[in-house]
Amino acid sequence: MGEGKRIPLWILAAFIFICTSSFQLLNASNDAIFYESFDKSFEDRWIVSQKEEYNGVWKHAKSEGHDDYGLLVSEKARKYAIVKELDAPVILKDESVVLQFETRFQDGLECGGAYLKYLRPQEAGWKSKEFDNESPYSIMFGPDKCGATNKVHFIFKHKNPKSGDYVEHHLKFPPSVPSDKLTHVYTAILKPNNEVQILVDGEEKKKANLLSSEDFEPALIPPKTIPDPEDKKPEDWDERAKIPDPAATKPEDWDEDAPLEIVDEEAEKPEGWLDDEPDEIDDPDATKPEDWDEEEDGEWEAPKIDNPKCEAAPGCGEWKKPVKKNPAYKGKWHAPLIDNPDYKGIWKPQEIPNPDYFELKKPNFEPIAAIGIEIWTMQDGILFDNILIAKDDKVAASYRQTTWKPKFTVEKEKQKEEEVETGSAGLEGYKKKVFDVLYQITDIPFLSAYKPKIVDVIEKGEKQPNLTIGILVAIVVGFLSIFFRIIFGGKKKPVRAEKKNTESAETSANKDGENKENKQKEETSGAAPRRRTRREN
């Protein structure tokens, strides 16, 4: 008998998913406060914003490669807004609350958000049919990627007990968004001890304290003291740690006018130098195009090519003696620095009690009365599914195993088979791991000031495979440079370059000295530049 055709693993996984997911969902407990599977059309349960600018069309559609339905962003470059009012408000006090949902960027993601807003009661001043970016929320959570932004947001709005204003508090150094087309599940666990955990695909990516100034910006609790705005720096306050030595004098043999470079009088013209041959000649194989019109295009000239006679010779054209570094050059003289006897340190205003300070044992979250999706995206194909609110992470974990894990397994197996078929499994898998690590590195706190530039370079590497190796090298060198700069600090002492024909002056020279030296260099080096210095001896 002939060998039967092998059934692809992803098809088997899909079959198992279909068989098991329905059974598991039927046996799910009632511990879920809210759950939306989008198995049925959303139109009778969710309200689409009627605001004019929110013209993106939501669709009830299958996730690509599955029979499982979700809520689909169907058009590019549109604003979308849709909301679901809860049967009863969710109280965010004294008990754990778990927020979880799945999203998939079926066409990839270059610029767009896929976050959820957990809205305050409508008494706060909003209506479902007028839902927009101004509608007041308690928590905003989910992925967002565009340009330098690449983060899983966790933002909560909190009423300042002193001023009465609602302030947004952003999670510092949030995790990055997975860069693929697979379904991912995002989980935020709020605990009574003020801890919040952010999970991506069930794996903890961030743990933070809601009251900590190290984890949220601005801090929920203001500092106890602030700099006194009325305090002024005394006029005689000296912040200079070092000063020029007033007792130092310029040595008598110090010549500030000595040029940086001088003509090498000992140099001799290399044997075989072709004085009468030009560096370039007309291309003898070039012919004027038949459609060349001299009245419109001007007189035709053959393109230039390197003179083949010069290839075997040390050089062509008029030979001139090269320049060399002037041993007598010392540059502008500066008095050496000494410790400033009047140094008092960097002045800071004195601290005074902060009139806006307040104490708080835990955040006073507003209840969640609705769940909204309000995004502006340049991408289509964003699919939302299995939105859950629960009191226990075990419930959320159960849903992840039931609804997300089987789909993810199917997609992962299919992706592997496609990579094998195209012969790129090893390279693509390696590249993905490398870029995932690079995105994780950008979350290191001491790199926060450089994150936008680093992310921009990483994204270019993802989009342009032919530049990937060079970009990776540049990123590694950049990381090391930033690391050593932070570890060792300051600037290194300038070192005089000994390389022949250098074009840079000593870093100790000031601008006036540099201008003068450059002028002397031009006068010394002669009028005609030598085009083939690589052939000179």
XYZ file of C-alpha atoms in Angstrom:
537
model
C 0.000 0.000 0.000
C 1.183 3.497 -0.713
C 2.122 5.803 2.081
C -0.754 8.070 3.155
C -0.433 11.808 2.848
C 0.767 13.412 6.071
C -1.763 15.688 7.737
C -0.147 19.045 8.623
C 0.266 19.602 12.358
C -1.571 22.901 12.271
C -4.674 21.223 10.830
C -4.585 18.637 13.643
C -4.205 21.426 16.178
C -7.155 23.256 14.646
C -9.304 20.122 14.883
C -8.372 19.612 18.538
C -9.139 23.277 19.239
C -12.618 23.011 17.725
C -13.369 19.823 19.650
C -12.148 21.006 23.043
C -12.864 24.735 23.231
C -16.662 24.419 23.175
C -16.622 21.774 25.912
C -14.323 23.816 28.123
C -16.341 26.991 27.712
C -19.555 25.192 28.578
C -17.920 24.062 31.826
C -16.455 27.481 32.683
C -17.433 28.761 36.106
C -19.436 31.893 36.789
C -16.390 33.594 38.278
C -16.121 35.820 35.230
C -17.577 39.258 35.941
C -17.798 39.955 32.207
C -16.934 37.895 29.151
C -17.341 38.633 25.430
C -16.404 35.915 22.924
C -17.877 37.587 19.803
C -19.225 34.182 18.751
C -22.363 36.063 17.742
C -22.675 39.394 15.990
C -21.831 42.338 18.230
C -24.509 44.676 16.874
C -27.160 43.961 19.487
C -24.731 44.252 22.408
C -22.098 46.836 21.474
C -22.792 50.439 20.514
C -20.836 52.035 17.667
C -20.026 55.710 18.194
C -22.020 58.034 15.975
C -19.415 60.772 16.156
C -18.617 61.917 12.594
C -14.839 61.431 12.797
C -15.208 57.793 13.897
C -16.016 56.436 10.442
C -14.095 53.152 10.614
C -16.278 50.113 9.937
C -16.341 47.341 12.539
C -17.029 43.816 11.278
C -17.947 40.502 12.845
C -15.344 38.279 11.167
C -13.443 35.040 11.539
C -9.869 35.088 12.687
C -7.741 34.127 9.703
C -7.254 30.351 9.620
C -9.863 29.694 12.348
C -13.616 29.249 12.728
C -13.463 31.534 15.750
C -15.044 34.979 15.340
C -13.860 38.326 16.637
C -14.382 42.078 16.289
C -12.460 43.277 13.228
C -10.964 46.642 12.264
C -11.729 46.454 8.539
C -10.239 49.614 7.000
C -6.938 51.457 7.069
C -6.384 55.039 8.195
C -9.621 55.376 10.126
C -10.808 56.260 13.600
C -12.804 53.591 15.384
C -14.962 53.769 18.498
C -17.289 51.166 20.003
C -18.500 50.580 23.558
C -20.195 47.914 25.675
C -22.099 48.957 28.777
C -21.756 46.493 31.665
C -24.777 45.156 33.497
C -23.311 46.411 36.776
C -20.247 48.527 37.577
C -17.033 46.726 38.532
C -15.662 48.026 41.826
C -11.862 48.308 41.893
C -11.421 48.228 45.653
C -10.372 45.657 48.260
C -10.389 42.729 45.817
C -8.278 41.538 42.922
C -9.514 42.405 39.446
C -8.179 40.845 36.260
C -8.513 42.556 32.860
C -7.785 40.364 29.849
C -8.350 40.294 26.096
C -6.923 38.871 22.896
C -5.830 40.794 19.839
C -4.259 39.813 16.558
C -2.566 41.967 13.929
C -3.476 39.781 10.956
C -1.696 42.048 8.472
C 1.128 43.007 10.794
C 1.398 46.324 12.576
C 3.367 49.403 11.576
C 1.224 52.120 13.113
C -1.821 51.551 15.253
C -3.222 50.864 18.676
C -5.216 47.898 19.985
C -5.905 48.923 23.570
C -9.101 48.926 25.600
C -10.545 51.687 27.752
C -12.390 50.743 30.938
C -14.837 53.602 31.329
C -16.245 55.359 34.366
C -20.037 55.524 34.972
C -21.934 57.782 32.600
C -22.610 60.177 35.465
C -19.066 61.347 34.729
C -20.450 63.011 31.607
C -20.463 60.800 28.522
C -22.920 58.890 26.341
C -22.408 55.594 24.535
C -23.448 56.921 21.127
C -21.055 59.854 21.572
C -18.121 57.768 22.816
C -14.791 59.378 21.823
C -11.282 60.054 23.110
C -12.629 62.512 25.695
C -14.900 59.960 27.375
C -13.612 59.520 30.963
C -11.992 56.197 31.773
C -10.490 54.582 34.864
C -7.943 52.346 33.113
C -6.504 52.146 29.606
C -4.687 48.924 28.780
C -3.238 47.246 25.693
C -0.708 47.364 22.853
C 0.214 50.469 20.874
C 2.910 50.733 18.229
C 3.721 53.632 15.918
C 7.065 55.280 15.214
C 9.042 55.502 18.442
C 6.040 54.238 20.436
C 6.162 50.501 21.097
C 4.521 49.626 24.371
C 1.769 47.766 26.159
C 0.029 50.695 27.832
C -1.195 50.633 31.386
C -2.616 54.023 32.317
C -4.992 54.817 35.155
C -6.838 58.041 35.843
C -7.090 59.079 39.460
C -8.838 61.972 41.170
C -6.411 64.156 43.075
C -7.980 64.554 46.552
C -6.440 68.006 46.927
C -7.295 69.620 43.589
C -10.200 67.446 42.488
C -8.607 67.038 39.038
C -8.323 63.678 37.300
C -4.690 62.897 36.454
C -3.340 60.243 34.060
C -0.658 58.046 35.611
C 1.432 56.106 33.063
C 3.335 52.892 33.720
C 7.060 53.537 33.325
C 9.048 51.247 31.039
C 6.108 49.126 29.859
C 6.720 45.909 27.892
C 7.029 45.977 24.095
C 4.441 44.708 21.628
C 5.127 41.311 19.978
C 6.063 41.941 16.332
C 4.235 39.207 14.417
C 0.823 38.279 13.007
C -0.133 35.783 15.726
C -2.905 36.046 18.295
C -1.664 37.369 21.642
C -3.439 37.688 24.967
C -2.875 40.652 27.279
C -3.593 40.451 31.019
C -3.497 43.090 33.762
C -3.893 41.867 37.348
C -4.737 44.498 39.978
C -4.225 43.276 43.542
C -5.388 44.694 46.898
C -1.765 45.251 47.953
C -1.408 47.969 45.257
C 0.490 45.644 42.934
C -0.237 45.406 39.226
C 1.109 42.653 36.987
C 1.232 42.845 33.194
C 1.218 39.513 31.366
C 1.651 38.861 27.657
C 0.614 35.358 26.588
C 0.425 34.379 30.237
C 4.041 35.360 30.919
C 4.736 38.145 33.398
C 6.423 41.054 31.628
C 6.093 43.758 34.271
C 5.315 44.080 37.968
C 4.719 47.499 39.495
C 3.391 49.245 42.583
C 0.573 51.701 41.920
C 1.840 54.055 44.653
C 5.503 54.016 43.604
C 7.085 56.992 41.903
C 9.592 54.559 40.359
C 6.817 52.715 38.539
C 4.358 55.434 37.506
C 4.689 58.895 36.049
C 3.568 61.231 37.404
C 3.641 59.613 40.818
C 0.242 59.067 42.398
C 1.401 60.538 45.717
C 3.181 63.903 45.369
C 6.573 64.406 47.098
C 6.488 65.624 50.697
C 8.797 68.525 49.922
C 9.435 70.670 46.867
C 12.102 73.242 45.925
C 11.238 76.652 47.324
C 10.179 78.761 44.298
C 11.089 81.916 46.236
C 14.636 80.800 46.999
C 17.288 82.501 44.826
C 20.939 81.654 44.284
C 23.288 84.116 46.024
C 25.267 86.331 43.664
C 28.609 85.184 45.111
C 27.800 81.478 44.811
C 30.610 79.833 42.805
C 29.653 76.550 41.068
C 32.987 76.095 39.241
C 34.740 72.992 40.569
C 37.904 73.812 38.542
C 39.393 77.143 37.498
C 42.438 78.142 35.365
C 45.558 78.414 37.507
C 46.080 82.194 37.919
C 49.754 81.630 38.685
C 50.452 79.734 35.459
C 52.251 81.460 32.582
C 52.734 80.433 28.987
C 56.179 78.882 28.360
C 58.511 81.080 26.300
C 58.972 78.422 23.641
C 55.236 77.933 23.152
C 54.423 79.018 19.590
C 50.689 79.393 19.176
C 51.101 80.356 15.515
C 52.878 77.177 14.479
C 50.722 75.448 11.790
C 49.190 72.036 12.384
C 50.791 70.616 9.222
C 53.818 71.478 7.107
C 55.141 70.362 3.724
C 57.242 67.223 3.936
C 60.472 68.533 2.384
C 62.064 65.100 2.522
C 59.411 63.513 0.332
C 60.442 62.501 -3.185
C 58.314 61.845 -6.204
C 57.753 58.087 -6.586
C 59.518 56.457 -9.481
C 57.182 55.909 -12.405
C 54.843 58.798 -11.563
C 53.024 59.828 -14.794
C 53.093 63.640 -14.748
C 51.483 64.042 -18.160
C 48.632 61.585 -17.682
C 45.267 62.761 -16.284
C 43.506 60.795 -13.573
C 40.440 60.323 -15.806
C 39.874 60.080 -19.536
C 36.881 60.028 -21.855
C 35.315 56.576 -22.113
C 36.445 55.359 -25.574
C 33.510 52.926 -25.738
C 30.891 55.575 -25.140
C 28.811 56.856 -28.069
C 26.403 59.721 -28.299
C 22.774 58.527 -27.966
C 20.763 58.639 -31.186
C 18.061 60.806 -29.588
C 20.570 63.373 -28.263
C 19.446 66.869 -29.284
C 22.293 69.379 -28.851
C 19.889 72.314 -28.978
C 17.938 70.939 -26.021
C 20.525 68.770 -24.291
C 23.654 70.795 -24.977
C 26.947 69.580 -26.387
C 27.401 65.881 -25.744
C 30.470 64.835 -23.771
C 31.649 61.299 -23.259
C 31.500 60.103 -19.637
C 34.777 59.871 -17.749
C 36.469 56.662 -16.626
C 39.615 55.997 -14.588
C 42.727 56.305 -16.696
C 43.946 52.683 -17.119
C 47.548 53.898 -17.391
C 47.314 55.160 -13.831
C 46.277 51.794 -12.441
C 49.754 50.335 -12.754
C 51.561 53.568 -11.835
C 52.012 55.139 -8.381
C 50.041 58.161 -9.539
C 49.121 60.582 -12.330
C 49.059 64.309 -12.874
C 51.137 67.015 -11.287
C 52.989 65.665 -8.254
C 53.280 67.790 -5.149
C 55.048 67.140 -1.918
C 52.615 65.888 0.723
C 52.114 67.547 4.084
C 52.959 66.006 7.431
C 52.195 66.824 11.024
C 54.207 69.761 12.306
C 56.331 68.579 15.268
C 56.441 72.165 16.522
C 52.635 72.474 16.646
C 51.249 73.041 20.127
C 48.025 74.937 19.487
C 46.428 77.555 21.677
C 47.940 77.704 25.160
C 45.590 77.401 28.128
C 46.419 77.676 31.783
C 46.057 74.288 33.556
C 42.990 73.828 35.768
C 43.222 73.652 39.539
C 40.654 73.058 42.290
C 38.566 76.174 42.876
C 39.101 77.289 46.493
C 35.750 79.153 46.386
C 33.772 76.201 45.026
C 30.485 75.699 46.897
C 28.898 72.962 44.795
C 25.895 73.089 42.485
C 23.309 75.388 43.994
C 19.839 74.080 44.685
C 16.927 75.887 46.269
C 16.040 74.729 49.743
C 13.203 72.268 50.195
C 9.884 73.326 51.711
C 6.765 71.292 52.592
C 4.690 70.554 49.486
C 1.272 72.227 49.889
C -0.185 69.657 47.430
C 1.079 66.622 49.341
C -1.393 64.017 50.510
C -1.144 60.529 51.941
C -2.863 57.544 50.404
C -2.812 53.881 51.358
C -4.292 52.695 48.076
C -5.648 54.236 44.855
C -9.247 55.374 44.889
C -10.232 53.928 41.516
C -13.511 54.935 39.916
C -15.781 51.969 39.062
C -15.718 50.432 35.580
C -19.147 50.817 33.976
C -18.293 50.049 30.338
C -15.585 48.722 28.049
C -14.644 50.783 25.005
C -12.292 50.508 22.058
C -11.313 53.931 20.757
C -8.368 53.885 18.361
C -6.907 55.661 15.358
C -4.975 53.189 13.246
C -3.207 53.150 9.899
C -3.619 49.347 9.755
C -6.546 47.091 9.016
C -6.906 43.455 10.048
C -6.778 44.127 13.808
C -8.986 41.552 15.520
C -10.255 41.759 19.122
C -11.569 38.694 20.921
C -12.367 37.096 24.295
C -12.600 40.208 26.438
C -12.693 39.199 30.092
C -13.046 40.795 33.515
C -12.595 38.436 36.468
C -11.764 38.468 40.165
C -9.197 35.675 40.077
C -6.191 35.119 37.814
C -6.945 31.398 37.883
C -10.110 32.181 35.952
C -8.153 34.282 33.467
C -5.534 31.522 33.155
C -8.310 29.013 32.446
C -9.660 31.210 29.656
C -6.169 31.608 28.227
C -5.811 27.841 28.025
C -9.279 27.462 26.563
C -9.560 30.327 24.089
C -6.078 31.590 23.315
C -3.629 28.704 23.622
C -5.246 26.410 20.987
C -5.401 29.228 18.428
C -1.869 30.328 19.124
C -0.648 26.732 18.771
C -2.388 26.391 15.398
C -0.915 29.666 14.148
C 2.548 28.834 15.446
C 2.578 25.405 13.781
C 1.330 26.857 10.516
C 3.971 29.567 10.660
C 6.706 26.977 11.199
C 5.513 24.865 8.249
C 5.408 27.937 5.996
C 8.921 28.873 7.051
C 10.171 25.367 6.344
C 8.549 25.418 2.907
C 10.265 28.677 2.008
C 13.579 27.477 3.486
C 13.789 30.402 5.848
C 12.844 28.828 9.170
C 16.298 29.111 10.730
C 17.057 32.628 9.553
C 13.592 34.055 10.249
C 13.408 32.377 13.651
C 16.836 33.729 14.547
C 15.951 37.216 13.321
C 12.711 37.220 15.297
C 14.495 36.172 18.481
C 17.153 38.838 17.925
C 14.588 41.595 17.364
C 12.515 40.437 20.346
C 15.641 40.679 22.522
C 16.466 44.111 21.090
C 12.970 45.402 21.890
C 13.309 44.028 25.422
C 16.667 45.780 25.808
C 15.028 49.129 24.957
C 12.922 48.700 28.105
C 16.047 48.944 30.316
C 15.498 52.070 32.467
C 18.883 53.721 31.817
C 18.196 53.608 28.034
C 14.865 55.435 28.311
C 16.299 58.707 26.961
C 17.584 56.904 23.871
C 14.592 54.555 23.323
C 12.868 56.463 20.449
C 16.051 56.507 18.319
C 16.911 52.879 19.122
C 13.370 51.667 18.296
C 13.464 53.577 15.008
C 16.694 51.796 14.013
C 15.298 48.396 15.061
C 12.142 48.925 13.006
C 14.223 49.783 9.946
C 16.073 46.510 10.423
C 12.783 44.590 10.494
C 11.471 46.275 7.339
C 14.693 46.099 5.298
C 16.239 42.617 5.530
C 19.201 43.622 3.348
C 20.226 46.158 5.996
C 19.625 43.911 9.002
C 23.255 42.879 9.682
C 24.589 46.421 9.420
C 21.781 47.759 11.597
C 22.350 45.072 14.224
C 26.031 46.007 14.379
C 25.118 49.686 14.714
C 22.667 48.913 17.522
C 25.208 46.819 19.437
C 27.867 49.518 19.082
C 25.316 52.123 20.188
C 24.315 50.090 23.249
C 27.955 49.644 24.262
C 28.688 53.351 23.765
C 25.719 54.378 25.904
C 26.585 51.755 28.536
C 30.214 52.841 28.917
C 29.231 56.509 28.876
C 26.815 55.906 31.745
C 29.198 53.636 33.700
C 32.356 55.705 33.370
C 30.828 59.121 32.667
C 32.535 62.289 31.465
C 34.704 62.800 28.426
C 38.048 61.211 27.747
C 41.166 63.358 27.625
C 41.885 64.378 24.043
C 44.638 62.403 22.377
C 46.741 63.931 19.676
C 46.358 62.088 16.392
C 49.620 60.876 14.864
C 48.046 59.799 11.593
C 49.525 61.391 8.461
C 47.480 64.038 6.653
C 45.031 64.397 9.558
C 42.397 67.054 9.140
C 41.405 67.533 12.781
C 42.895 69.961 15.318
C 43.472 69.233 18.990
C 40.234 69.214 20.991
C 41.829 71.672 23.452
C 41.967 74.449 20.842
C 39.139 76.979 20.949
C 37.129 78.149 17.937
C 39.401 81.114 17.129
C 42.464 78.902 17.210
C 40.794 76.286 14.978
C 39.817 78.861 12.357
C 43.345 80.232 12.272
C 44.880 76.792 12.039
C 42.538 75.765 9.212
C 43.511 78.862 7.262
C 47.214 78.101 7.761
C 46.608 74.518 6.654
C 45.010 75.692 3.394
C 47.907 78.038 2.690
C 50.501 75.369 3.415
C 48.950 72.473 1.496
C 48.963 74.296 -1.851
C 46.234 75.220 -4.317
C 45.668 71.929 -6.152
C 44.337 68.943 -4.210
C 45.917 65.563 -4.977
C 43.209 63.193 -6.152
C 45.049 59.865 -5.844
C 46.692 60.001 -2.458
C 46.408 56.234 -2.178
C 49.189 55.882 -4.756
C 51.598 58.306 -3.099
C 54.605 57.056 -1.141
